[in-house]
Amino acid sequence: MRIKVVNPNTTASMTAKIGECARAVSGQGVIVDAVSPSSGPVSIESHHDEAMCAPGVVREVLSGEVEGYDGYVIACFGDPGLLAAREVAAGPVVGIAEAAMRTAAYLGRSFSVVTTLERTIGHTRDIARSYGVSDLCAGVHACEIPVVELDSDPTARGKILVACRSALVADGSDVVVLGCAGMADLCDWLSGELDVPVVDGVAAAVLTVEQLVRLGLGTSKRGEFATPPMKEHVGS
Ligand code: 5HY
């Protein structure tokens, strides 16, 4: 089985980390390739970034269909380009936000999302609603660390831990969802510190795609996600 993990931002160090975290959980004989679009924003932290990265996400899935991948992960917590990617893919396409939220739903009464910037909180609430899990999402909180500083800022881990702790208390929740692919490598450590389940969407999404492919399931091509007719595009 081959799974293509698309990091919608163009920060190569983050793509490499996402690939490592994905391969750390993927099953025997599953090939996981982590890629970024050839052009686009270095991080996704606004609606503008989401719009600007989506064409690159769709292009990576389209080329993945030619390259013979069985399924796809969109490794950015806004799940940018998810529905368009599902239209052009035969296999399953899973976004890390959807996978993390649905996985968290198995583990407790409610979950708190801890993300990067405050300005992304609204979008996270919107997608929780669109996935039908807003009743389970007790709160969304920001640690105010820019995505590209998650690895370079020596205080990042501590700030994220504090944000998780105060989220659990403020929301009265019992599960934490990490709101950025760049936090994937902190999952086990945070879970140990917090003594609650902490869900990383990269791992959850890879295993969800693997499960769906093993079940022989792909994106339905009846109706909304039928392959769209490829049409002429004017300009670049
Ligand atoms: C992510 N941005 O997972 C999101 C996190 C965020 O570049 N990768 C990004 O802040 O929404």
mmCIF file of N, CA and C and ligand atoms in Angstrom, residues 7-11 14 18 41-46 50 75-78 96 115-117 120 123-124 145-148 150 179-183, ligand 1:
data_model
loop_
_atom_site.group_PDB
_atom_site.id
_atom_site.type_symbol
_atom_site.label_atom_id
_atom_site.label_comp_id
_atom_site.label_asym_id
_atom_site.label_seq_id
_atom_site.Cartn_x
_atom_site.Cartn_y
_atom_site.Cartn_z
ATOM 1 N N ASN A 7 1.905 17.828 2.887
ATOM 2 C CA ASN A 7 1.992 18.969 3.793
ATOM 3 C C ASN A 7 1.718 20.204 2.949
ATOM 4 N N PRO A 8 0.563 20.857 3.122
ATOM 5 C CA PRO A 8 0.206 21.982 2.237
ATOM 6 C C PRO A 8 1.150 23.170 2.321
ATOM 7 N N ASN A 9 1.954 23.298 3.430
ATOM 8 C CA ASN A 9 2.906 24.409 3.455
ATOM 9 C C ASN A 9 4.221 23.947 2.829
ATOM 10 N N THR A 10 5.089 24.905 2.563
ATOM 11 C CA THR A 10 6.306 24.594 1.797
ATOM 12 C C THR A 10 7.560 24.612 2.661
ATOM 13 N N THR A 11 7.414 24.324 3.956
ATOM 14 C CA THR A 11 8.570 24.261 4.864
ATOM 15 C C THR A 11 9.095 22.830 4.899
ATOM 16 N N MET A 14 9.450 20.777 8.086
ATOM 17 C CA MET A 14 8.171 20.327 8.656
ATOM 18 C C MET A 14 7.649 19.121 7.888
ATOM 19 N N ILE A 18 6.772 15.519 9.505
ATOM 20 C CA ILE A 18 5.466 14.895 9.285
ATOM 21 C C ILE A 18 5.647 13.485 8.732
ATOM 22 N N PRO A 41 2.620 29.037 0.459
ATOM 23 C CA PRO A 41 3.047 29.675 1.709
ATOM 24 C C PRO A 41 3.878 28.743 2.597
ATOM 25 N N VAL A 42 4.845 29.299 3.318
ATOM 26 C CA VAL A 42 5.706 28.483 4.195
ATOM 27 C C VAL A 42 4.934 27.959 5.404
ATOM 28 N N SER A 43 3.786 28.602 5.719
ATOM 29 C CA SER A 43 2.929 28.098 6.794
ATOM 30 C C SER A 43 1.492 28.512 6.489
ATOM 31 N N ILE A 44 0.537 27.802 7.063
ATOM 32 C CA ILE A 44 -0.877 28.078 6.810
ATOM 33 C C ILE A 44 -1.477 28.569 8.127
ATOM 34 N N GLU A 45 -1.758 29.866 8.208
ATOM 35 C CA GLU A 45 -2.230 30.465 9.463
ATOM 36 C C GLU A 45 -3.347 31.488 9.230
ATOM 37 N N SER A 46 -3.944 31.450 8.026
ATOM 38 C CA SER A 46 -5.018 32.390 7.728
ATOM 39 C C SER A 46 -5.872 31.839 6.585
ATOM 40 N N GLU A 50 -4.810 29.486 3.394
ATOM 41 C CA GLU A 50 -5.566 28.284 3.012
ATOM 42 C C GLU A 50 -5.904 28.323 1.521
ATOM 43 N N ALA A 75 -1.977 17.066 5.506
ATOM 44 C CA ALA A 75 -1.340 17.241 6.814
ATOM 45 C C ALA A 75 -1.244 18.706 7.240
ATOM 46 N N CYS A 76 -2.392 19.349 7.338
ATOM 47 C CA CYS A 76 -2.488 20.715 7.845
ATOM 48 C C CYS A 76 -3.827 20.833 8.577
ATOM 49 N N PHE A 77 -3.851 21.414 9.754
ATOM 50 C CA PHE A 77 -5.012 21.340 10.635
ATOM 51 C C PHE A 77 -6.253 22.080 10.156
ATOM 52 N N GLY A 78 -6.168 22.792 9.067
ATOM 53 C CA GLY A 78 -7.388 23.386 8.503
ATOM 54 C C GLY A 78 -8.012 22.482 7.461
ATOM 55 N N ILE A 96 -6.031 15.940 8.572
ATOM 56 C CA ILE A 96 -5.612 15.645 9.943
ATOM 57 C C ILE A 96 -6.568 16.222 10.975
ATOM 58 N N THR A 115 -4.233 24.954 19.298
ATOM 59 C CA THR A 115 -3.652 25.271 17.989
ATOM 60 C C THR A 115 -2.594 26.354 18.127
ATOM 61 N N THR A 116 -2.158 26.897 17.016
ATOM 62 C CA THR A 116 -1.052 27.858 17.022
ATOM 63 C C THR A 116 -1.559 29.278 17.288
ATOM 64 N N LEU A 117 -2.136 29.916 16.272
ATOM 65 C CA LEU A 117 -2.516 31.322 16.394
ATOM 66 C C LEU A 117 -4.014 31.487 16.663
ATOM 67 N N THR A 120 -6.801 31.485 13.981
ATOM 68 C CA THR A 120 -7.277 30.249 13.323
ATOM 69 C C THR A 120 -8.394 29.565 14.102
ATOM 70 N N HIS A 123 -11.889 29.245 12.265
ATOM 71 C CA HIS A 123 -11.916 28.231 11.212
ATOM 72 C C HIS A 123 -11.987 26.830 11.807
ATOM 73 N N THR A 124 -11.275 26.618 12.914
ATOM 74 C CA THR A 124 -11.320 25.302 13.556
ATOM 75 C C THR A 124 -12.736 24.990 14.046
ATOM 76 N N ILE A 145 2.103 30.576 19.100
ATOM 77 C CA ILE A 145 3.440 30.313 18.535
ATOM 78 C C ILE A 145 3.269 30.119 17.035
ATOM 79 N N PRO A 146 3.890 30.967 16.198
ATOM 80 C CA PRO A 146 3.771 30.767 14.750
ATOM 81 C C PRO A 146 4.259 29.376 14.338
ATOM 82 N N VAL A 147 3.639 28.810 13.325
ATOM 83 C CA VAL A 147 3.949 27.442 12.878
ATOM 84 C C VAL A 147 5.444 27.249 12.652
ATOM 85 N N VAL A 148 6.071 28.212 11.958
ATOM 86 C CA VAL A 148 7.488 28.021 11.607
ATOM 87 C C VAL A 148 8.419 28.185 12.805
ATOM 88 N N LEU A 150 7.663 26.646 15.764
ATOM 89 C CA LEU A 150 7.396 25.529 16.692
ATOM 90 C C LEU A 150 8.675 24.741 16.996
ATOM 91 N N GLY A 179 -3.599 20.959 17.418
ATOM 92 C CA GLY A 179 -4.136 21.723 16.296
ATOM 93 C C GLY A 179 -3.122 22.130 15.263
ATOM 94 N N CYS A 180 -2.036 21.367 15.111
ATOM 95 C CA CYS A 180 -1.054 21.668 14.079
ATOM 96 C C CYS A 180 -0.190 20.433 13.808
ATOM 97 N N ALA A 181 0.074 20.176 12.521
ATOM 98 C CA ALA A 181 0.927 19.038 12.157
ATOM 99 C C ALA A 181 2.313 19.193 12.756
ATOM 100 N N GLY A 182 2.715 20.426 12.991
ATOM 101 C CA GLY A 182 4.039 20.699 13.534
ATOM 102 C C GLY A 182 4.170 20.305 14.994
ATOM 103 N N MET A 183 3.069 19.909 15.635
ATOM 104 C CA MET A 183 3.092 19.460 17.029
ATOM 105 C C MET A 183 3.102 17.938 17.135
HETATM 106 C C1 5HY B 1 -0.754 23.173 10.183
HETATM 107 N N1 5HY B 1 -0.737 25.364 9.600
HETATM 108 O O1 5HY B 1 -1.039 22.088 10.667
HETATM 109 C C2 5HY B 1 -1.556 24.418 10.343
HETATM 110 C C3 5HY B 1 -1.712 24.791 11.793
HETATM 111 C C4 5HY B 1 -2.465 26.056 11.958
HETATM 112 O O2 5HY B 1 1.107 25.270 8.264
HETATM 113 N N2 5HY B 1 0.285 23.423 9.348
HETATM 114 C C5 5HY B 1 0.290 24.735 9.010
HETATM 115 O O3 5HY B 1 -1.930 26.976 12.528
HETATM 116 O O4 5HY B 1 -3.616 26.122 11.485
#
